[in-house]
Amino acid sequence: MSLTFHWFLPTNGDSRHVVGGGHGTPATESGRDRPPTVAYLSQIARAAEDLGFVGALTPTGAWCEDAWLTTAMVSQNTERLKFLVAFRPGFVSPTLAAQMASTFQRQTGGRLLLNVVTGGESHEQRAYGDFLDKDDRYRRTGEFLEIVRGLWEGKAVDLSGEHLRVEDARLARVPDPVPEVYFGGSSAIAGEVAARHVDVYLTWGEPPAQVAEKIAWIRKLAAQEGRSVRFGIRLHVITRDTSEQAWAEAERLLAGFDAETVRQVQAGLARSESEGQQRMLALHGGGSRDGLEIHPNLWAGIGLVRGGAGTALVGSHTEVAERIKEYAALGIEEFIFSGYPHLEEAYWFGEGVLPKLQAQGLWRHPYGQQAAPAAQVPFAGAGSAR
């Protein structure tokens, strides 16, 4: 078995502090420290590619740069890294989305993965002209994926659904390979969509017991549809040579959280319609700075100022590798990590954790290379990157 690791492209800006935003909340001021230029994002992408990450996730929403356009440009500065492009089905027609994916595959040599984001915040959706409620957005996502998958199979598609209608839709050229579809959601209707349509079900970094419950839930639903689904998890990471160094970094980040910013972010996130976001908030009690280590080496501090993924693996390289093994034992095959700043943290993880997993036969470099040798410090000169 070889686990798959992805990194993250901070298209909302990067910093040595946590950059907030997401789920209807704006990016924090720290996002201006390193603007999300193509040059800087390409630095991160090339580092991820060299270290052995398979792909890089990009977010979606008003708080960040457009994922399609940004990854299309960054892809020209990389050779093998795939791009896990987050997009919202309600914002573009399914036929056009299928065509865009097909074009992306041809122009990048098959390096597109799709992260379907239904959209958990009605007020943000309305800003884009989408006035469906949450459950209807999920139903529309199901219709969307039914159309797109038919087109990717080379079929002429006719569908008159509750929310979408196409007649004699077809593609002149189908994508090769067909992009894999990633998807997350904690509500009952999200589970139905995942079971019927997706390749990889994603969860945010909840404690292992809660993740195990989600995996069992989706596996059962998928089996009822005659399908199987892979599983992935989205986490931040702070890994260092020693546990003390890693937790000192976590404390440094925590000390940078202004009390008023935390209050405003938590007030905004408390209004979220996303069940997954509410589960994230429950991990830190809606803004408490106490008891943030909610499972060994699992820290909920990021969620104080950031929507969406709010937990991080924190510890020595050995400890982080052990937590990864713990999640893998539950059935998690793919890990999507990030860290602040994203360039330096990619090296800390790639040079510190991946060699340990490789030595245990749990990971191999996707391009046939050896893992980067363990280093006491990250990539020389990375601190001056812009």
Coordinates of C-alpha atoms in Angstrom, one line a residue:
M1 CA 0.0 0.0 0.0
S2 CA 1.2 3.5 -0.8
L3 CA -0.6 6.4 0.8
T4 CA -1.3 9.5 -1.4
F5 CA -0.4 13.0 -0.2
H6 CA -1.6 16.3 -1.6
W7 CA -0.5 19.8 -0.7
F8 CA -2.5 23.1 -0.8
L9 CA -2.1 26.2 -2.9
P10 CA -3.0 29.3 -0.8
T11 CA -4.8 31.3 -3.4
N12 CA -6.1 33.5 -0.5
G13 CA -2.6 34.6 0.3
D14 CA 0.1 33.1 2.6
S15 CA 2.0 34.2 5.7
R16 CA 4.0 33.1 8.7
H17 CA 0.7 33.5 10.6
V18 CA -2.6 31.7 10.0
V19 CA -4.5 33.2 7.0
G20 CA -8.2 33.1 7.9
G21 CA -11.2 33.1 5.6
G22 CA -13.7 30.7 4.1
H23 CA -17.3 29.7 4.7
G24 CA -18.4 33.3 4.3
T25 CA -15.7 34.9 6.3
P26 CA -13.1 37.2 4.6
A27 CA -9.4 36.4 4.5
T28 CA -7.5 38.0 7.3
E29 CA -4.9 40.8 6.9
S30 CA -2.0 38.2 7.2
G31 CA -3.0 37.0 3.7
R32 CA -1.3 40.1 2.3
D33 CA 2.1 39.1 3.6
R34 CA 2.7 36.9 0.6
P35 CA 0.1 37.7 -2.1
P36 CA -1.1 34.7 -4.2
T37 CA 0.9 35.6 -7.3
V38 CA 1.5 33.0 -10.0
A39 CA 5.2 33.2 -9.3
Y40 CA 4.8 32.4 -5.5
L41 CA 2.2 29.7 -6.0
S42 CA 4.4 28.1 -8.7
Q43 CA 7.2 28.0 -6.1
I44 CA 5.0 26.1 -3.8
A45 CA 3.8 23.8 -6.6
R46 CA 7.3 23.0 -7.7
A47 CA 8.4 22.2 -4.2
A48 CA 5.4 19.9 -3.7
E49 CA 6.1 18.2 -7.0
D50 CA 9.8 17.6 -6.0
L51 CA 8.9 16.3 -2.6
G52 CA 6.5 13.7 -3.8
F53 CA 3.0 15.2 -3.3
V54 CA 0.7 14.0 -6.0
G55 CA -1.6 17.0 -6.2
A56 CA -2.4 20.4 -4.8
L57 CA -5.8 21.5 -3.6
T58 CA -7.1 25.0 -4.4
P59 CA -10.1 26.5 -2.5
T60 CA -13.1 28.2 -4.0
G61 CA -15.1 31.2 -3.0
A62 CA -15.1 35.0 -2.8
W63 CA -12.3 35.0 -0.3
C64 CA -9.6 33.6 -2.8
E65 CA -8.5 33.7 -6.4
D66 CA -10.5 31.7 -9.0
A67 CA -9.2 28.1 -8.9
W68 CA -9.6 27.2 -12.6
L69 CA -7.7 30.2 -13.9
T70 CA -5.0 30.1 -11.3
T71 CA -4.2 26.4 -11.6
A72 CA -4.2 26.7 -15.4
M73 CA -1.5 29.3 -15.1
V74 CA 0.5 27.5 -12.4
S75 CA 0.3 24.2 -14.3
Q76 CA 2.5 25.7 -17.0
N77 CA 5.3 26.1 -14.4
T78 CA 5.2 22.4 -13.3
E79 CA 5.5 19.1 -15.0
R80 CA 3.8 16.3 -13.1
L81 CA 1.8 17.8 -10.1
K82 CA -1.9 17.4 -10.4
F83 CA -4.4 20.1 -9.4
L84 CA -7.4 19.4 -7.2
V85 CA -9.6 22.2 -8.4
A86 CA -12.4 23.2 -6.1
F87 CA -15.5 24.4 -7.9
R88 CA -19.2 24.9 -7.3
P89 CA -21.6 23.2 -9.7
G90 CA -24.3 25.9 -9.5
F91 CA -22.0 28.6 -11.0
V92 CA -21.4 27.0 -14.4
S93 CA -23.4 24.7 -16.7
P94 CA -22.6 21.0 -16.5
T95 CA -21.8 20.8 -20.2
L96 CA -19.4 23.7 -20.0
A97 CA -17.7 22.3 -16.9
A98 CA -17.3 18.9 -18.6
Q99 CA -15.7 20.7 -21.6
M100 CA -13.4 22.8 -19.4
A101 CA -12.2 19.7 -17.6
S102 CA -11.6 18.0 -20.9
T103 CA -9.6 21.0 -22.2
F104 CA -7.6 21.1 -18.9
Q105 CA -6.7 17.4 -19.2
R106 CA -5.4 17.8 -22.8
Q107 CA -3.4 21.0 -22.1
T108 CA -1.8 19.7 -18.9
G109 CA -1.2 16.0 -19.8
G110 CA -4.0 14.7 -17.6
R111 CA -3.3 16.6 -14.4
L112 CA -6.8 17.6 -13.3
L113 CA -8.7 16.4 -10.2
L114 CA -12.0 17.9 -9.3
N115 CA -13.2 18.9 -5.8
V116 CA -16.9 19.4 -6.0
V117 CA -18.1 22.0 -3.5
T118 CA -21.8 22.3 -3.2
G119 CA -21.7 25.5 -1.1
G120 CA -22.7 25.6 2.5
E121 CA -23.5 29.3 2.9
S122 CA -26.6 30.6 1.3
H123 CA -25.6 34.3 1.7
E124 CA -22.4 33.6 -0.2
Q125 CA -24.2 31.6 -2.9
R126 CA -26.8 34.4 -3.4
A127 CA -23.9 36.8 -4.1
Y128 CA -23.2 34.7 -7.2
G129 CA -26.8 34.6 -8.2
D130 CA -27.7 31.2 -6.7
F131 CA -30.8 31.3 -4.6
L132 CA -31.4 27.6 -3.9
D133 CA -31.5 26.3 -0.3
K134 CA -28.8 23.9 0.9
D135 CA -30.7 20.6 0.3
D136 CA -31.7 21.7 -3.2
R137 CA -28.0 22.6 -3.9
Y138 CA -27.1 19.1 -3.1
R139 CA -29.8 17.7 -5.4
R140 CA -28.6 19.9 -8.1
T141 CA -25.0 18.6 -7.5
G142 CA -26.3 15.1 -8.1
E143 CA -27.9 16.1 -11.4
F144 CA -24.8 18.0 -12.4
L145 CA -22.5 15.0 -11.8
E146 CA -24.9 12.7 -13.6
I147 CA -24.7 14.9 -16.7
V148 CA -20.9 15.4 -16.5
R149 CA -20.2 11.7 -16.1
G150 CA -22.3 10.9 -19.1
L151 CA -20.5 13.4 -21.2
W152 CA -17.1 12.2 -20.1
E153 CA -18.2 8.7 -21.2
G154 CA -18.8 10.0 -24.7
K155 CA -22.5 9.8 -24.5
A156 CA -25.1 12.2 -25.8
V157 CA -27.0 13.3 -22.7
D158 CA -30.6 14.4 -22.3
L159 CA -31.7 15.1 -18.8
S160 CA -34.7 17.0 -17.5
G161 CA -34.2 17.2 -13.8
E162 CA -35.6 19.2 -10.9
H163 CA -32.9 21.8 -11.3
L164 CA -30.9 21.1 -14.5
R165 CA -32.0 20.5 -18.0
V166 CA -29.9 19.6 -21.1
E167 CA -30.8 18.3 -24.5
D168 CA -28.5 16.5 -26.9
A169 CA -25.4 17.5 -24.8
R170 CA -22.2 16.0 -26.0
L171 CA -18.4 16.7 -26.1
A172 CA -16.4 16.8 -29.3
R173 CA -13.5 15.3 -27.3
V174 CA -13.7 13.4 -24.0
P175 CA -11.0 13.9 -21.3
D176 CA -8.3 11.3 -21.1
P177 CA -8.0 10.3 -18.4
V178 CA -11.3 11.1 -16.9
P179 CA -10.7 13.3 -13.9
E180 CA -11.4 11.8 -10.5
V181 CA -14.1 13.5 -8.5
Y182 CA -13.5 14.5 -4.8
F183 CA -16.4 15.5 -2.6
G184 CA -17.2 16.2 1.1
G185 CA -20.3 16.8 3.2
S186 CA -21.6 15.7 6.5
S187 CA -25.4 16.0 6.0
A188 CA -27.6 13.1 5.0
I189 CA -28.2 14.3 1.5
A190 CA -24.5 14.9 1.0
G191 CA -23.9 11.2 1.8
E192 CA -26.4 10.2 -0.9
V193 CA -24.6 12.3 -3.5
A194 CA -21.2 10.9 -2.5
A195 CA -22.4 7.3 -2.6
R196 CA -23.8 7.7 -6.1
H197 CA -21.3 9.8 -7.9
V198 CA -17.9 10.4 -6.4
D199 CA -14.5 8.7 -6.4
V200 CA -13.1 10.0 -3.2
Y201 CA -15.0 11.2 -0.1
L202 CA -13.3 13.8 1.9
T203 CA -13.6 14.6 5.6
W204 CA -12.1 17.4 7.6
G205 CA -9.7 16.4 10.3
E206 CA -11.9 15.2 13.1
P207 CA -10.7 12.8 15.8
P208 CA -10.2 9.2 14.5
A209 CA -13.4 7.9 16.2
Q210 CA -15.6 10.4 14.4
V211 CA -13.7 9.8 11.1
A212 CA -14.4 6.0 11.5
E213 CA -18.1 6.7 11.8
K214 CA -18.1 8.8 8.6
I215 CA -16.2 6.1 6.7
A216 CA -18.7 3.4 7.8
W217 CA -21.6 5.6 6.9
I218 CA -20.4 6.3 3.3
R219 CA -19.2 2.7 2.7
K220 CA -22.7 1.5 3.6
L221 CA -24.4 4.0 1.3
A222 CA -22.0 3.3 -1.5
A223 CA -22.5 -0.5 -1.2
Q224 CA -26.3 0.0 -1.5
E225 CA -25.5 1.7 -4.8
G226 CA -23.3 -1.1 -5.9
R227 CA -20.2 1.2 -5.7
S228 CA -17.1 1.6 -3.6
V229 CA -15.6 4.9 -2.6
R230 CA -12.0 5.8 -1.5
F231 CA -11.5 8.1 1.5
G232 CA -9.4 11.2 2.1
I233 CA -8.8 13.7 4.9
R234 CA -8.0 17.4 4.9
L235 CA -5.7 18.6 7.7
H236 CA -3.1 21.2 8.4
V237 CA 0.3 20.1 9.7
I238 CA 3.0 21.4 12.0
T239 CA 5.9 18.9 12.1
R240 CA 9.4 19.5 13.5
D241 CA 12.4 17.5 14.6
T242 CA 11.1 17.4 18.1
S243 CA 7.6 17.5 19.6
E244 CA 8.6 20.5 21.7
Q245 CA 9.6 22.5 18.6
A246 CA 6.3 21.7 16.9
W247 CA 4.1 22.7 19.9
A248 CA 6.2 25.9 20.3
E249 CA 5.3 26.7 16.7
A250 CA 1.6 26.0 17.4
E251 CA 1.7 28.3 20.5
R252 CA 3.4 31.0 18.3
L253 CA 0.5 30.9 15.8
L254 CA -2.0 30.9 18.7
A255 CA -0.4 34.0 20.2
G256 CA -0.9 35.8 17.0
F257 CA -4.7 35.4 17.1
D258 CA -6.2 38.7 18.0
A259 CA -9.1 38.3 20.4
E260 CA -11.4 40.5 18.3
T261 CA -10.6 38.7 15.1
V262 CA -11.4 35.4 16.8
R263 CA -14.7 36.8 18.1
Q264 CA -15.7 38.1 14.6
V265 CA -14.7 34.9 12.8
Q266 CA -16.5 32.7 15.3
A267 CA -19.6 34.8 15.1
G268 CA -19.6 34.5 11.3
L269 CA -19.0 30.7 11.4
A270 CA -21.7 30.1 13.9
R271 CA -24.2 31.1 11.3
S272 CA -22.9 28.6 8.9
E273 CA -25.4 26.1 7.3
S274 CA -22.6 23.6 6.8
E275 CA -22.9 20.6 9.1
G276 CA -19.2 19.9 8.6
Q277 CA -18.4 23.5 9.8
Q278 CA -20.5 23.1 12.9
R279 CA -18.7 19.9 13.7
M280 CA -15.4 21.8 13.3
L281 CA -16.6 24.5 15.7
A282 CA -17.7 21.9 18.3
L283 CA -14.1 20.7 18.5
H284 CA -12.9 23.9 20.1
G285 CA -16.1 25.0 21.8
G286 CA -16.8 27.9 19.5
G287 CA -13.7 29.9 20.2
S288 CA -12.1 28.6 23.4
R289 CA -8.3 28.6 23.6
D290 CA -8.3 25.8 26.2
G291 CA -8.2 22.1 25.5
L292 CA -7.2 22.6 21.9
E293 CA -5.4 19.2 21.7
I294 CA -8.5 17.2 21.1
H295 CA -6.7 13.9 20.4
P296 CA -3.0 13.1 20.7
N297 CA -1.2 15.4 18.2
L298 CA -4.5 16.7 16.8
W299 CA -4.8 20.5 17.4
A300 CA -8.0 22.5 16.8
G301 CA -6.4 25.9 17.1
I302 CA -6.5 26.8 13.3
G303 CA -10.3 26.7 13.4
L304 CA -10.3 29.8 15.7
V305 CA -9.7 32.1 12.8
R306 CA -10.3 29.9 9.7
G307 CA -13.4 28.4 8.2
G308 CA -13.4 24.9 6.8
A309 CA -10.5 22.7 7.8
G310 CA -9.6 23.8 11.3
T311 CA -7.4 21.1 12.8
A312 CA -3.7 20.3 12.5
L313 CA -1.4 17.4 13.2
V314 CA 1.2 18.8 15.5
G315 CA 4.3 16.9 16.7
S316 CA 7.6 15.4 15.9
H317 CA 8.1 13.8 12.5
T318 CA 7.7 10.4 14.2
E319 CA 4.5 11.4 16.0
V320 CA 2.9 12.9 12.9
A321 CA 3.8 9.7 11.0
E322 CA 2.1 7.7 13.7
R323 CA -1.1 9.8 13.5
I324 CA -1.1 9.3 9.7
K325 CA -0.9 5.6 10.3
E326 CA -3.8 5.7 12.7
Y327 CA -6.0 7.4 10.1
A328 CA -4.8 5.0 7.4
A329 CA -5.8 2.1 9.6
L330 CA -9.4 3.4 9.5
G331 CA -9.4 3.4 5.7
I332 CA -8.0 6.9 4.8
E333 CA -5.9 6.6 1.7
E334 CA -5.4 10.2 0.7
F335 CA -4.2 13.1 2.8
I336 CA -4.5 16.8 1.9
F337 CA -2.2 18.9 4.0
S338 CA -1.3 22.5 4.4
G339 CA 0.7 24.7 6.7
Y340 CA 1.8 28.3 7.3
P341 CA 3.8 29.3 5.4
H342 CA 3.0 26.8 2.7
L343 CA 6.4 26.8 1.1
E344 CA 8.4 26.1 4.2
E345 CA 5.9 23.7 5.7
A346 CA 5.9 21.6 2.6
Y347 CA 9.6 21.0 3.1
W348 CA 9.2 20.3 6.8
F349 CA 6.7 17.5 6.0
G350 CA 8.4 16.3 2.9
E351 CA 11.8 16.0 4.4
G352 CA 10.7 15.0 7.9
V353 CA 7.6 12.7 7.7
L354 CA 7.7 11.2 4.2
P355 CA 11.0 9.4 4.7
K356 CA 9.7 7.8 7.8
L357 CA 6.6 6.5 6.0
Q358 CA 8.7 5.4 3.1
A359 CA 10.9 3.4 5.4
Q360 CA 7.9 1.6 6.8
G361 CA 6.5 0.7 3.3
L362 CA 3.5 3.1 3.7
W363 CA 4.6 5.6 1.0
R364 CA 6.6 5.7 -2.2
H365 CA 7.5 8.7 -4.3
P366 CA 5.0 8.9 -7.1
Y367 CA 7.7 9.6 -9.6
G368 CA 10.0 6.8 -8.6
Q369 CA 12.4 8.9 -6.6
Q370 CA 13.6 8.5 -3.1
A371 CA 12.1 10.8 -0.4
A372 CA 14.1 13.9 0.3
P373 CA 16.7 13.2 3.0
A374 CA 15.8 14.4 6.5
A375 CA 17.0 17.9 7.2
Q376 CA 17.3 19.9 10.4
V377 CA 16.1 23.0 8.6
P378 CA 13.8 23.5 5.7
F379 CA 14.8 24.6 2.2
A380 CA 17.5 27.1 2.3
G381 CA 16.3 30.6 1.4
A382 CA 12.6 29.7 1.6
G383 CA 12.0 32.4 4.2
S384 CA 12.6 35.1 1.6
A385 CA 10.2 33.7 -1.0
R386 CA 7.5 36.0 -2.3

